Every structure is written in structure tokens, then in C-alpha cells.
Coordinates of C-alpha atoms and ligand atoms in Angstrom, one line a residue:
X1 CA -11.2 -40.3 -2.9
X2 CA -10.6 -38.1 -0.2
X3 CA -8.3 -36.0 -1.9
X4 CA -10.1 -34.9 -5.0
X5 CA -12.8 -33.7 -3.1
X6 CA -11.3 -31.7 -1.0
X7 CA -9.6 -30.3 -4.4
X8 CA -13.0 -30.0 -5.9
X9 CA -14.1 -27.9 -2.7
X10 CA -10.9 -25.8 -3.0
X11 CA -12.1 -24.8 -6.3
X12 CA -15.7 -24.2 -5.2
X13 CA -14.6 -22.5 -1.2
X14 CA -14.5 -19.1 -2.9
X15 CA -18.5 -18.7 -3.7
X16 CA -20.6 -21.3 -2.5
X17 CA -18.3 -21.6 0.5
X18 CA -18.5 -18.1 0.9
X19 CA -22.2 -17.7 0.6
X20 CA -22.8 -20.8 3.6
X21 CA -20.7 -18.5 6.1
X22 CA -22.7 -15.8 5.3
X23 CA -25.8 -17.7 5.6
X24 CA -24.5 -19.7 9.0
X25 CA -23.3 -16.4 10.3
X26 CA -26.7 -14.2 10.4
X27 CA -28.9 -17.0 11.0
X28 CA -27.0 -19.1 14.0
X29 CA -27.0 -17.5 17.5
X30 CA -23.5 -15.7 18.3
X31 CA -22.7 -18.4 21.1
X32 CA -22.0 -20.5 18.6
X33 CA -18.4 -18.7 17.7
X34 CA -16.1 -19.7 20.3
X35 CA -15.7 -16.3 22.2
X36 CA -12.4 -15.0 23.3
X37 CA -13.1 -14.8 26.6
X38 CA -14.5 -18.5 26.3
X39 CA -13.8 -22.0 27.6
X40 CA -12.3 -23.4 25.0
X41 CA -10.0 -20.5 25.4
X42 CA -9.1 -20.7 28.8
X43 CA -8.9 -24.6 28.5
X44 CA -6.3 -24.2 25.7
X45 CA -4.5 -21.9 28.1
X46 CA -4.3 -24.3 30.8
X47 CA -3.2 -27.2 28.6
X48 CA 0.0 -25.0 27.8
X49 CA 1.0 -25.4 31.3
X50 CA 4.4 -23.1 31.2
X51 CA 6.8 -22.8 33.5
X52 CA 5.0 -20.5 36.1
X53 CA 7.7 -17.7 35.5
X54 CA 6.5 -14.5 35.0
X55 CA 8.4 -11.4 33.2
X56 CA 6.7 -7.9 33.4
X57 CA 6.8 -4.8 31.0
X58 CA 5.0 -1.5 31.3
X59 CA 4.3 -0.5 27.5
X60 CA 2.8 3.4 27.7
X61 CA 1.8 4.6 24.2
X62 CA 2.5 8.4 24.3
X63 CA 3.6 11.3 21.6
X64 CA 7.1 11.4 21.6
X65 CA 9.5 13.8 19.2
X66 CA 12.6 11.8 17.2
X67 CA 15.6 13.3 16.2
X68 CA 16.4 11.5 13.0
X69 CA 19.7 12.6 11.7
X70 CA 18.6 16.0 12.6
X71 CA 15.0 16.1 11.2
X72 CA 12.8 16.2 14.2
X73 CA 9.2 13.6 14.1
X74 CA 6.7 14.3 16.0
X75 CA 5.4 10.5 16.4
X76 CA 4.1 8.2 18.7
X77 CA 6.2 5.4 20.8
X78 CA 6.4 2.9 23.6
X79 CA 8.6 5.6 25.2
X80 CA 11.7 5.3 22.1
X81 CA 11.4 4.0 18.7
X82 CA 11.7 0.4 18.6
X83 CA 10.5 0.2 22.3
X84 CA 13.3 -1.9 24.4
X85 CA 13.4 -5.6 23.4
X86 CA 11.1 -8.0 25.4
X87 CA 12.9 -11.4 26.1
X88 CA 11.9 -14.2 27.8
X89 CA 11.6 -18.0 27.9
X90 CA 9.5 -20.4 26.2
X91 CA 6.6 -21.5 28.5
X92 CA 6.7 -18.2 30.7
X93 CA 4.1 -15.4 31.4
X94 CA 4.3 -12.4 30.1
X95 CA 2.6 -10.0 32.0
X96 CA 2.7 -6.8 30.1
X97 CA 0.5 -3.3 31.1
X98 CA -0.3 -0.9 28.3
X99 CA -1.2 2.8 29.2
X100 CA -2.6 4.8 26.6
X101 CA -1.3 8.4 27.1
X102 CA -2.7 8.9 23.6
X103 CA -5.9 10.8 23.0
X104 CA -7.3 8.0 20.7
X105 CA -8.0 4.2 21.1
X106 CA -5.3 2.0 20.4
X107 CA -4.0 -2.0 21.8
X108 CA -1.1 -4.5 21.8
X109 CA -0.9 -6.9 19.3
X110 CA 1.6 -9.9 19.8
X111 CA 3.1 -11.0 15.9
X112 CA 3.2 -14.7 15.5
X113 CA 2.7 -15.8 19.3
X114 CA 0.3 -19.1 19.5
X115 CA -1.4 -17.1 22.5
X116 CA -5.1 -17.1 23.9
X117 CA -7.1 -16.0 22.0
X118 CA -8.4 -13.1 24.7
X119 CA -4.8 -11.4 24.8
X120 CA -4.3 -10.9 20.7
X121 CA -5.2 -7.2 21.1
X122 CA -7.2 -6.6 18.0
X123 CA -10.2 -5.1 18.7
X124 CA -13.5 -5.0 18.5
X125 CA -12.8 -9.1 17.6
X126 CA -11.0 -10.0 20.9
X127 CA -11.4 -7.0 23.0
X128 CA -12.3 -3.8 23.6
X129 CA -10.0 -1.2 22.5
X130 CA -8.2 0.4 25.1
X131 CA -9.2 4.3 25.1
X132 CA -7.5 7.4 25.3
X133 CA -6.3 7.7 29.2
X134 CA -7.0 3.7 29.9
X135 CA -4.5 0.7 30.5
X136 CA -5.4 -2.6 29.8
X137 CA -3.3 -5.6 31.5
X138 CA -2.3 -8.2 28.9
X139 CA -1.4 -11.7 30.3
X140 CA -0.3 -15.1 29.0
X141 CA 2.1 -18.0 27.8
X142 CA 4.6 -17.4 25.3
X143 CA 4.3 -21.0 23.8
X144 CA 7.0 -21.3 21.4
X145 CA 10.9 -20.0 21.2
X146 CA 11.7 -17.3 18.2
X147 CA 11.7 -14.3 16.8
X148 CA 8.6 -12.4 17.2
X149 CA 7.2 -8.8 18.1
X150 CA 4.7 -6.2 18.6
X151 CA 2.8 -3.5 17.5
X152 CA -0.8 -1.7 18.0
X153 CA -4.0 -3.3 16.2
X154 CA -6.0 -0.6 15.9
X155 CA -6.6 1.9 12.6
X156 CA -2.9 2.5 10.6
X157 CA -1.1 3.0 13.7
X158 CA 1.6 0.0 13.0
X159 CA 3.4 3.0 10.9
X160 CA 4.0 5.4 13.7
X161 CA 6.6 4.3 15.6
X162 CA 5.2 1.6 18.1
X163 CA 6.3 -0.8 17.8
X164 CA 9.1 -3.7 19.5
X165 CA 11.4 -7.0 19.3
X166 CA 9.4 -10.1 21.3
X167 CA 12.3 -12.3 21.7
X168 CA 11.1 -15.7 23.1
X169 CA 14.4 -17.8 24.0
X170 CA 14.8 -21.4 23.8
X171 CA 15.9 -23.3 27.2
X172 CA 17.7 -26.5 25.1
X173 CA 18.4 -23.8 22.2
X174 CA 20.0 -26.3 20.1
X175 CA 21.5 -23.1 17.4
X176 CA 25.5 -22.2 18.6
X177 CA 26.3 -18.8 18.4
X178 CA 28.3 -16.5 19.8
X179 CA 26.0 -13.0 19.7
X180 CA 23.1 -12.2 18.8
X181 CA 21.6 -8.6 17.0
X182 CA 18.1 -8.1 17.1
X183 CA 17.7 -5.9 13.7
X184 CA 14.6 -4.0 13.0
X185 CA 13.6 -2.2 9.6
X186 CA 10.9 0.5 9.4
X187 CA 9.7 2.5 6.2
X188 CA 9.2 6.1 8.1
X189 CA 7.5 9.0 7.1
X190 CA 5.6 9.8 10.5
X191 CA 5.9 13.7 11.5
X192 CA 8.5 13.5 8.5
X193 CA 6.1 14.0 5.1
X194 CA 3.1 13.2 6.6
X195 CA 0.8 11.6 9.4
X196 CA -0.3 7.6 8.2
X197 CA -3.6 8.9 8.7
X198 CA -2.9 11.5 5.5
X199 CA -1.4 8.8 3.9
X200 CA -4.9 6.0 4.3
X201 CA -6.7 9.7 3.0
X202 CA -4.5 10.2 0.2
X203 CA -4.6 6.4 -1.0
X204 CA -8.4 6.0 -0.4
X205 CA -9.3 9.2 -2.7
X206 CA -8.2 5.9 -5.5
X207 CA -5.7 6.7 -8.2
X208 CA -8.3 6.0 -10.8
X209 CA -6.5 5.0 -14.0
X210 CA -3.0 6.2 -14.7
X211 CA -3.0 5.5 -17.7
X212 CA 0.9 4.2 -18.6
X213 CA 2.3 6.3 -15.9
X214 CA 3.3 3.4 -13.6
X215 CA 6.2 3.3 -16.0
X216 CA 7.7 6.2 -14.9
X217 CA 9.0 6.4 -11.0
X218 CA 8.2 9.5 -9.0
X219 CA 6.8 11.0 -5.9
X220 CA 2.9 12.6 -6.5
X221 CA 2.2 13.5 -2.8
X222 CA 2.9 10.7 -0.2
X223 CA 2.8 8.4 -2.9
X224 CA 5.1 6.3 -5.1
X225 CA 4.1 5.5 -8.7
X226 CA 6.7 2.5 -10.7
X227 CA 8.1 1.2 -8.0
X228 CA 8.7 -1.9 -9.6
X229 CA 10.6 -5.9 -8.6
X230 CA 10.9 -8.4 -10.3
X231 CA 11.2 -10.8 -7.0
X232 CA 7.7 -9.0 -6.0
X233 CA 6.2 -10.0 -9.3
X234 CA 5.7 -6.3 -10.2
X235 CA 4.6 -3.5 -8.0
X236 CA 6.8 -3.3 -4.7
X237 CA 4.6 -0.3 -3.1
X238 CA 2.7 2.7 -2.8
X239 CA 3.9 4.9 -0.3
X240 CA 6.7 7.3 -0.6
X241 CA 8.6 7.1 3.4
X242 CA 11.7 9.5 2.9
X243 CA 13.6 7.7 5.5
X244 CA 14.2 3.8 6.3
X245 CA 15.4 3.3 9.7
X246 CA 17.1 0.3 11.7
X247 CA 16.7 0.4 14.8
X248 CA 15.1 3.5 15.1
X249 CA 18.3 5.5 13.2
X250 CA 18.4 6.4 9.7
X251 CA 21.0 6.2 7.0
X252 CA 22.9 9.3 8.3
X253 CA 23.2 8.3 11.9
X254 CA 23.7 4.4 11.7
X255 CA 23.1 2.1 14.1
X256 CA 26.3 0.0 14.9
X257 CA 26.7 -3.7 15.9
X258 CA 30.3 -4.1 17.6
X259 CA 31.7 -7.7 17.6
X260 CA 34.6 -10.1 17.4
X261 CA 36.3 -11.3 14.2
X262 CA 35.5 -14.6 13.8
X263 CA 32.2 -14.8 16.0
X264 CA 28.9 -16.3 14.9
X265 CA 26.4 -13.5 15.0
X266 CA 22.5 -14.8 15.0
X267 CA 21.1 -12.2 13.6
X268 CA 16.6 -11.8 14.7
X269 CA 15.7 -9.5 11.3
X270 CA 12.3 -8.2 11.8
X271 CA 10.4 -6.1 9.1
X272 CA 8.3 -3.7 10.9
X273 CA 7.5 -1.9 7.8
X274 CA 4.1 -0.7 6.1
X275 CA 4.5 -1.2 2.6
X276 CA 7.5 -1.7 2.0
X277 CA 9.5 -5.1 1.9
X278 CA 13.6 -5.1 2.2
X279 CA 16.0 -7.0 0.8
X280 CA 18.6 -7.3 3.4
X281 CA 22.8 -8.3 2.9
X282 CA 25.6 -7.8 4.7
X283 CA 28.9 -6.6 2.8
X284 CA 31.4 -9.4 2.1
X285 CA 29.4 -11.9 4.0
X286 CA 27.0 -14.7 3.2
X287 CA 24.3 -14.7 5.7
X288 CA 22.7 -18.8 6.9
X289 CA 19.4 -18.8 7.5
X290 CA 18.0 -20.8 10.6
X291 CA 14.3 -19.6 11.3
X292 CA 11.3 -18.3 9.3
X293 CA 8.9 -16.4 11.9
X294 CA 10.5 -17.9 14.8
X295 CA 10.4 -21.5 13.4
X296 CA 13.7 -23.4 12.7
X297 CA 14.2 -24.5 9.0
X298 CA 17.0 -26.5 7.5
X299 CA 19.7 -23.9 7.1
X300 CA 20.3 -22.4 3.8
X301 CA 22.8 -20.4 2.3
X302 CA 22.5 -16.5 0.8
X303 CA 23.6 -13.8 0.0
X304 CA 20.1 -11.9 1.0
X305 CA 16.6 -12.3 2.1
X306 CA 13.7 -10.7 1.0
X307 CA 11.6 -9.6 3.8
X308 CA 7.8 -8.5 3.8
X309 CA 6.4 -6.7 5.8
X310 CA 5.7 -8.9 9.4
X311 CA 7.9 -11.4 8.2
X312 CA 11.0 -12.6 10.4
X313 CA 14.3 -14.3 9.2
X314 CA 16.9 -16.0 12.0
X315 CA 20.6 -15.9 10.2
X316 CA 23.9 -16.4 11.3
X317 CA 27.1 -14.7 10.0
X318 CA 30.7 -15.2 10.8
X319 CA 32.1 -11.8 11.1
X320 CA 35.3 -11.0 9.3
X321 CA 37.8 -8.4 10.2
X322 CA 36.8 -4.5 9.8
X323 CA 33.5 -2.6 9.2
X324 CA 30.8 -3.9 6.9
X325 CA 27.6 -2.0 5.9
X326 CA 24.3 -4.1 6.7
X327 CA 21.9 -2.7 4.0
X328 CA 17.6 -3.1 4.1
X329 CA 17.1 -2.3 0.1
X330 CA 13.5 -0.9 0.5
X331 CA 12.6 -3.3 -2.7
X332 CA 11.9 -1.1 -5.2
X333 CA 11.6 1.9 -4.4
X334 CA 15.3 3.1 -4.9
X335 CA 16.7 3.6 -1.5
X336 CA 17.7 1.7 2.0
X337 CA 18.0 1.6 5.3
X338 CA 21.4 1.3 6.3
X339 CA 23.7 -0.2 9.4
X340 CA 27.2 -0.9 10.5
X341 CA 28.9 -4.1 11.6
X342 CA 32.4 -3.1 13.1
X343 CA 35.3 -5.7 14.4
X344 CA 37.9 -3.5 14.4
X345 CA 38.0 -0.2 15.8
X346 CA 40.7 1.3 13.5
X347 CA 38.8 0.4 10.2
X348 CA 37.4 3.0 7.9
X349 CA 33.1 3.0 8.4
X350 CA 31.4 1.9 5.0
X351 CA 29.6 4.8 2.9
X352 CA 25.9 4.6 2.9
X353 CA 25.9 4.2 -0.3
X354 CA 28.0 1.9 -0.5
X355 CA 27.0 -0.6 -3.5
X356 CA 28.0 -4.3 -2.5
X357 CA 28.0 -7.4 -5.0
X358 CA 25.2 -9.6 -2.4
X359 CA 22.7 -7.3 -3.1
X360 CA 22.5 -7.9 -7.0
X361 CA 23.4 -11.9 -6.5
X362 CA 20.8 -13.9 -7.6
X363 CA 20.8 -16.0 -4.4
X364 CA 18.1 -14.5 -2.2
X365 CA 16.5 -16.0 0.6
X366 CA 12.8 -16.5 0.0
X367 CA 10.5 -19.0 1.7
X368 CA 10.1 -21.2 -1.5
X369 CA 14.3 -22.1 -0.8
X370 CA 13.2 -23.0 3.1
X371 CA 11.8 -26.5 4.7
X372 CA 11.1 -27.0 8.3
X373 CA 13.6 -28.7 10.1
X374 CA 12.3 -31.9 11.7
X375 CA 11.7 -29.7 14.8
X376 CA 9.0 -27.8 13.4
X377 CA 7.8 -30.0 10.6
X378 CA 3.7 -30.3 11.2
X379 CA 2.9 -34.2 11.4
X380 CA 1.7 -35.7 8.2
X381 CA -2.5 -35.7 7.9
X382 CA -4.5 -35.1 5.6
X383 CA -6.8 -31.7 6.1
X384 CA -10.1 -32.3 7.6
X385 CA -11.0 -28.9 5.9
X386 CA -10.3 -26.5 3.2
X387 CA -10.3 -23.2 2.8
X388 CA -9.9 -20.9 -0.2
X389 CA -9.3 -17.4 0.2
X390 CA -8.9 -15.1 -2.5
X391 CA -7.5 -11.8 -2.0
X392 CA -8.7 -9.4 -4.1
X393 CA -9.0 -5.4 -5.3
X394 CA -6.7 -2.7 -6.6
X395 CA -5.0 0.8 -6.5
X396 CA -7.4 2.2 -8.8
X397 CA -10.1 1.9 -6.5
X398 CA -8.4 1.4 -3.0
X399 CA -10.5 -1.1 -2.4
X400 CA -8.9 -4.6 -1.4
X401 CA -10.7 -7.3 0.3
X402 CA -10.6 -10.9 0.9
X403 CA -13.3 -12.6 -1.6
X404 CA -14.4 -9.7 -3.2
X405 CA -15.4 -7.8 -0.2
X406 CA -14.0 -5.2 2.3
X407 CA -14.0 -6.4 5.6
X408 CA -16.3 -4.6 8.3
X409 CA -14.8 -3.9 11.5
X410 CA -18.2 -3.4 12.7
X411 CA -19.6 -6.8 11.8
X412 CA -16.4 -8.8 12.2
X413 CA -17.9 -12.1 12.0
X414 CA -19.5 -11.3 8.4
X415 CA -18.4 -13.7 5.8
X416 CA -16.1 -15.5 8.7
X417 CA -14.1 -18.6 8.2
X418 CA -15.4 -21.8 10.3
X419 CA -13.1 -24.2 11.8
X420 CA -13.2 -26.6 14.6
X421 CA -11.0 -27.3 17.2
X422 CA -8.6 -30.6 16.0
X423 CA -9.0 -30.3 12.9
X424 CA -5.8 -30.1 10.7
X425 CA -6.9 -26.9 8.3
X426 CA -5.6 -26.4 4.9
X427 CA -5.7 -23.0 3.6
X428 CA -5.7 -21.9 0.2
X429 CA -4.5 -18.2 -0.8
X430 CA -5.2 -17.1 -4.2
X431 CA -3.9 -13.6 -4.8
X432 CA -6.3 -12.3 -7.8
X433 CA -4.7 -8.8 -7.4
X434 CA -2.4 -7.0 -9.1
X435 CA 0.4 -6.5 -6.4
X436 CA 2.3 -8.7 -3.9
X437 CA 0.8 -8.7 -0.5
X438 CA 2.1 -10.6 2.7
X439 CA -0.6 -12.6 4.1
X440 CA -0.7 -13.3 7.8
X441 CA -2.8 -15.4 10.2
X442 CA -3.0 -14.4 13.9
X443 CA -2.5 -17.3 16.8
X444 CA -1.3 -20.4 14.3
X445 CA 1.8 -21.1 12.5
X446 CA 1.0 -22.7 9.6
X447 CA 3.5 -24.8 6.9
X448 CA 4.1 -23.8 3.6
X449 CA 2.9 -27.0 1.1
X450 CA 4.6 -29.4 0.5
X451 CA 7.2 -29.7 3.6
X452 CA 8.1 -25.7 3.1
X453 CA 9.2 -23.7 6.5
X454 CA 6.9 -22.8 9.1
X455 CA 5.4 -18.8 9.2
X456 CA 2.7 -16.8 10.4
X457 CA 3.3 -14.1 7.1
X458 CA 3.6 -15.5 3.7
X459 CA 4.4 -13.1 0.3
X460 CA 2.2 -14.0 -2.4
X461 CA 3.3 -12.5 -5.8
X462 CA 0.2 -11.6 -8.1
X463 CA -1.8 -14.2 -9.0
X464 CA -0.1 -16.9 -7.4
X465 CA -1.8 -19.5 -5.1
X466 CA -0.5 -20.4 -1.5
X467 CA -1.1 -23.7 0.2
X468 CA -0.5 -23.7 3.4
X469 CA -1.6 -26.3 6.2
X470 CA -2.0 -25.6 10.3
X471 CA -3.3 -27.8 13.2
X472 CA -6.5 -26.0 14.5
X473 CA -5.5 -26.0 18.0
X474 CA -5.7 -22.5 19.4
X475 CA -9.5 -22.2 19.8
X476 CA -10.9 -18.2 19.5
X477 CA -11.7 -15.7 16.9
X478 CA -8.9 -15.1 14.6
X479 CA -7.9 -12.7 11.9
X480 CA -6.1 -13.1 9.1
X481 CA -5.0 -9.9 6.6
X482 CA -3.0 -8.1 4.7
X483 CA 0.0 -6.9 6.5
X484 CA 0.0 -4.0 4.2
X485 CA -1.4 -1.6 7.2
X486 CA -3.0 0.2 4.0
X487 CA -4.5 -2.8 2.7
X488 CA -5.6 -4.3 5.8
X489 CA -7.2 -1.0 7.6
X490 CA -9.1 -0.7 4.1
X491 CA -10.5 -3.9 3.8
X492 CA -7.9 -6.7 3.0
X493 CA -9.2 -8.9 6.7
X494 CA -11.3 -11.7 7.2
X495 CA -11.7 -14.1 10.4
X496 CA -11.1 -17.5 10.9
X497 CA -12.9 -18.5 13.7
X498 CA -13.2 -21.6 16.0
X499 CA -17.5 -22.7 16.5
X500 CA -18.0 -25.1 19.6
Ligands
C2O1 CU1 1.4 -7.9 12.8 CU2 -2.6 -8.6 12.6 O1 -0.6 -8.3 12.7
CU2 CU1 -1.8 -6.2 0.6

């Protein structure tokens, strides 16, 4: 029967699976890994068609100096901190030029677009990195409408501050609303406590064992010991960020959303984020969500979502009459970002501290309470391959990996996933670790088993297993990690990649 032996190769992927890549990897010529500059690639490209219309951005990654409520960082942005939104249409080009007018390598990566495979920015899998002084000209089809964004792919830059909103619109958007609020929520410490470069330093050296101490919360350095929730099955994170921003402004200069009474507000929540995930709610309002990482779902009702880290949530509100606080709970780790939603001009602001009753309700959006609406749903097949990944590691060590080992940026295709192009690909994510990570795969959005939403980054609480399932139809070299920056940069990445 076909399904209990793909369930039988589930349970055996992790070793002898393992062990064939290895073996197919060192011993078959290179050629055989569809290349990102391939055929296959540029085939898939043309097959997307698009509409032929082109936007342009100019992205220049320089040192720039932040005024955060008065504390000055000394960071690194595409110019401010988020970088200007990027919209366009499904189907269109985006044709976007990065300058690097930093004095290390660094590249675009695109979060969550179904793109070719040449233009993901990750280097040294599917391009070169861009050095210190050089531009490199990024080019394709945005396939699908949603909520998506971008940051750089190379060492822990992803917790400076570049990073942006990819807003991909939907011609026939079939969602009514009035406004819309592209919300973005950063853990910061940048120029503030430290460089992210410290931080990967300070977390490599290992904790060794603590020895009980995880009970107690505290700062040691530019890291957090007992941070502690429930809803992320136990550890939340490791770094200590002194501020949380939205929108580039923390809790003591607010950013503030000005609307009608009355109006349907889609709100695009992004978590930007390193290690930390938020649990976001809106004072005196439930929040409907629509989409999970740009896909629609059947709308749900909250009173918060839990976001990880490279996760998006679409949700609409119905504003009421005054000035709410919007509050990203850094889960965990006892404090917040904080924002203001004002429809009346006259009406007192909110405290930042402000404690409101939907962040303690018990309804809180997750991806297990989602399905994808019919729009999104993936057509019913059985998988023509499995794969079992196991994510694995520890603090004590620092040393996370997928299946037991670190990944090598230097021998990418080590230990590689294979997968042809048309097949429908199940993947199964077993997290053998201690703490919650948010798994994400580059260039597919898969579906969360059985008839869950649709994402590109999944939590997985410790030791639980994730099933998802994703058509196999974006042919290149692929990663899939951690998108813990700290996990990720020290080993918590594989590939999947496409062989011809
Ligand atoms: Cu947000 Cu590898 O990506
Ligand atoms: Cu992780």
C-alpha cells in the first residue's frame, strides 16, 4: 500500500535517507543539481508569463545612525529602518538594484516569493555574494499576491536594520477593506547593547550547563536566561534586545495609524525579528485573520496571533472610536513593542504599558486554528516523495543543525535534499531540540497536513513533528532553515534541491 511505505520511509528518511544523499552527493557529477542559473530555471520563469509590467527599486545597503527615542544606533539600513514598502502587482517584474556601500559582503533575499531560483539572494547556493562597493541587479516575477518581505542572506545581518515590507497586491483582490497598515516588529539591540556579530560570539562560546538557572529570568551579557511560554512549549529565546520596534520606533516614540471609526483596517503583520516571536493584540478589538504568509485561509476570529520570526499574518479590524494601543508582547521575555491606533483626534493616547484583557485571552491565533481557503488549498495527491528532517542541537553547545549536523556554507550541497521537478513533496519536520524554532523553506509554499493554511515559516514547539506537503514546481537549489538568524548562521540549514 502506497501509504504505509511512504510512512515506513518517513521513519527511516532520517539515517539511511540521509546517508544516500551523502553518498549521491560526492559521487554524482555536480551537473546533476539543477543549477540556478539553469534551464529548468529559466523555463519555470517563462511559464510564469506575468503581466510584462515592471516596478523598479534602488535598495543601497549603507551604515546609517537611528534616533530611537533618543538613544542614537549606529546600524545598517536600506537608507531608513524598515526600508519604504515595495508594492506591486501579482504577475509583474520587479526589477530591484542593490548597492553595497557596506565594507563587507551582503545580498537581497525575497521571504516567501515563489521566484527563480537565480534571484533568491542567498549565497554561495544561488549566487555570488555581492561585495563591499558592488551592486548586483535582481530581476523577476512576483507570482503570487500577499504579504511578503525582505532582508539580507548573508552572515547575521537580518538583525541589523535591513530589512522591508514586499507587498504583492491582488488585481481581483476578493478581501473588502477600507485601509490597510503594513505593521512591522523588530527585536533591536544593533549599536544599542551590542553588534549581532557580538551577540553569534557570545552565544557560540556555548552556555555549557546551567545547572537550574534557566529558572530564574535575567540578563548575563546580551543574553536572556528563563525566558519562558507556555504557547512556545518552553524557551521563547536567547537574546536580550533592550528595545522592540514597529516600524522602526520604539515604545517611547510610537508609531501611529490614523483612521476612521468604523473602517475595516487589513492589517500586513510581519515579524522581522531574530529570536524573538510576538504576540500581537489590539486594545478593545478582536482582530480576523485572512492570510498566513501571504496565502488566504478561512477567516478566523482572535483576540491575538502569535508570530515567529519570518512569519506573516493578514487581519482585519473594525476600528472603534478613540485611541487604542496595538501591542507586539516579545513572548516571553517580559516586554513589547508598542503602537497607536487613533480615530479620534481629541482622545487621550494609551500608556505603553498599558495592560489590555486580549493579550491574556486564551484565543490566540496560531496556524493549527487556520485552513486554506479553497483559493489556496493544494490539490489532493498523494506525495511522490518523503522527506524527514529532524532539527536538532542545543544552547549548551550552540550547535544546532538539521539531522545531526551543522550545515557548511562551504559545501552547500553536503547532505542535500533531492527532489524532482512534479513531484508533489511531503515533508516531515521533527524538532528533537529543546526550544521552538520557525522552520522556513525558500521558493515553495507548502500546506500544513491535513487541509491546514498555506506558509513558507512554520513554529514547531519542542519535539513536535510537522507535516507539511508542497508541489515541486519551482526547479533550483533551495534552502530551508531556522529562521532564528542565530540558529541558522550556526548551523540549523540544509538544501532541498531540484536534480534533472
Ligand atoms: Cu527570511 Cu532564508 O529567509
Ligand atoms: Cu531555531
Amino acid at each position: 500500500m502506497l501509504s504505509a511505505s511512504l510512512t515506513r520511509r518517513g521513519f527511516l528518511g532520517v539515517s539511511v535517507g540521509a546517508l544516500a544523499t551523502v553518498a549521491l552527493a560526492s559521487c554524482a557529477p555536480a551537473a546533476t543539481w539543477v543549477q540556478p542559473d539553469g534551464t529548468p530555471v529559466k523555463d519555470a520563469e517563462r511559464r510564469r508569463g506575468g503581466t510584462g509590467k515592471v516596478t523598479t527599486a534602488t535598495l543601497a545597503a549603507a551604515p546609517l545612525v537611528l534616533d530611537l527615542a533618543g538613544k542614537t544606533a549606529a546600524t545598517w539600513a536600506f537608507g531608513s529602518t524598515p526600508a519604504p514598502v515595495i508594492r506591486l502587482g501579482a504577475g509583474d517584474t520587479l526589477q530591484a538594484t542593490v548597492r553595497n556601500q557596506l565594507d563587507t559582503d551582503t545580498s537581497v533575499h525575497w521571504h516567501g516569493i515563489a521566484l527563480r531560483n537565480d534571484m533568491d539572494g542567498v549565497p554561495p547556493v544561488t549566487q555570488e555574494p555581492v561585495g563591499a562597493g558592488a551592486a548586483f541587479d535582481y530581476e523577476f516575477i512576483v507570482p503570487d499576491p500577499g504579504t511578503y518581505w525582505f532582508h539580507p542572506h548573508v552572515g547575521v545581518q537580518l538583525d541589523r536594520g535591513l530589512y522591508g515590507a514586499l507587498i504583492v497586491e491582488d488585481p481581483n483582490e476578493p478581501l473588502a477593506y477600507d485601509d490597510e497598515w503594513v505593521i512591522i516588529l523588530d527585536d533591536w539591540l544593533d549599536g544599542v547593547t551590542a553588534t549581532p556579530d557580538q551577540v553569534l560570539e557570545e552565544l557560540s562560546a556555548g552556555m555549557g550547563d546551567m545547572g537550574g538557572m534557566d529558572d530564574m529570568f535575567m540578563r548575563m551579557g546580551n543574553t536572556l536566561m528563563g525566558a519562558t511560554s507556555d504557547l512556545l512549549g518552553g524557551d521563547a529565546g536567547d537574546v536580550y534586545y533592550p528595545l522592540y520596534l514597529i516600524n522602526g520606533k520604539p515604545v517611547d516614540d510610537p508609531t501611529q495609524f490614523t483612521g476612521k471609526p468604523g473602517d475595516r483596517v487589513r492589517l500586513r503583520i510581519i515579524n522581522a525579528g531574530s529570536d524573538t516571536a510576538f504576540r500581537l493584540a489590539v486594545g478593545g478589538h478582536g482582530l480576523t485573520i485572512t492570510h498566513s504568509d501571504g496565502f488566504p485561509v478561512t477567516p478566523v476570529e482572535v483576540d491575538s496571533i502569535l508570530i515567529g520570526m519570518g512569519e506573516r499574518y493578514d487581519a482585519t479590524i473594525t476600528l472603534g472610536d478613540g485611541a487604542f494601543p496595538l501591542i507586539a508582547q516579545a513572548e516571553g521575555k517580559r516586554a513589547r513593542g508598542f503602537a497607536v491606533i487613533r480615530t479620534a483626534a481629541a482622545a487621550t493616547a494609551p500608556a505603553a504599558d498599558v495592560s489590555i484583557p486580549e493579550l491574556s485571552s486564551s484565543r490566540v491565533g496560531t496556524a493549527q486554528l487556520l485552513a486554506a481557503d479553497s483559493r489556496a488549498a493544494l490539490s489532493s495527491r498523494q506525495p511522490d516523495r518523503s522527506i524527514a528532517i529532524a532539527l536538532t542541537g542545543g544552547m549548551a553547545d550552540y550547535d544546532w543543525g538539521i539531522d545531526g549536523r551543522r550545515f557548511d556554507m562551504t559545501q552547500p550541497l553536503d547532505a542535500a535534499h533531492e527532489i524532482r521537478e512534479g513531484e508533489r513533496v511531503r515533508l516531515t519536520i521533527t524538532n528533537d531540540t529543546e526550544m521552538w524554532h520557525p522552520f522556513h523553506l525558500h521558493g515553495h509554499t507548502y500546506q500544513h497536513q491535513d487541509d491546514g493554511p498555506r506558509k513558507d515559516t512554520s513554529i514547531i514547539l519542542p519535539k513536535q513533528t510537522l507535516t507539511v506537503d508542497f508541489d515541486a514546481d519551482n526547479p533550483g537549489l533551495w534552502i530551508a532553515h531556522c529562521h532564528n538568524i542565530y540558529h541558522a548562521e550556526t548551523g540549523m540549514t540544509t538544501v532541498i534541491g531540484y536534480r534533472s
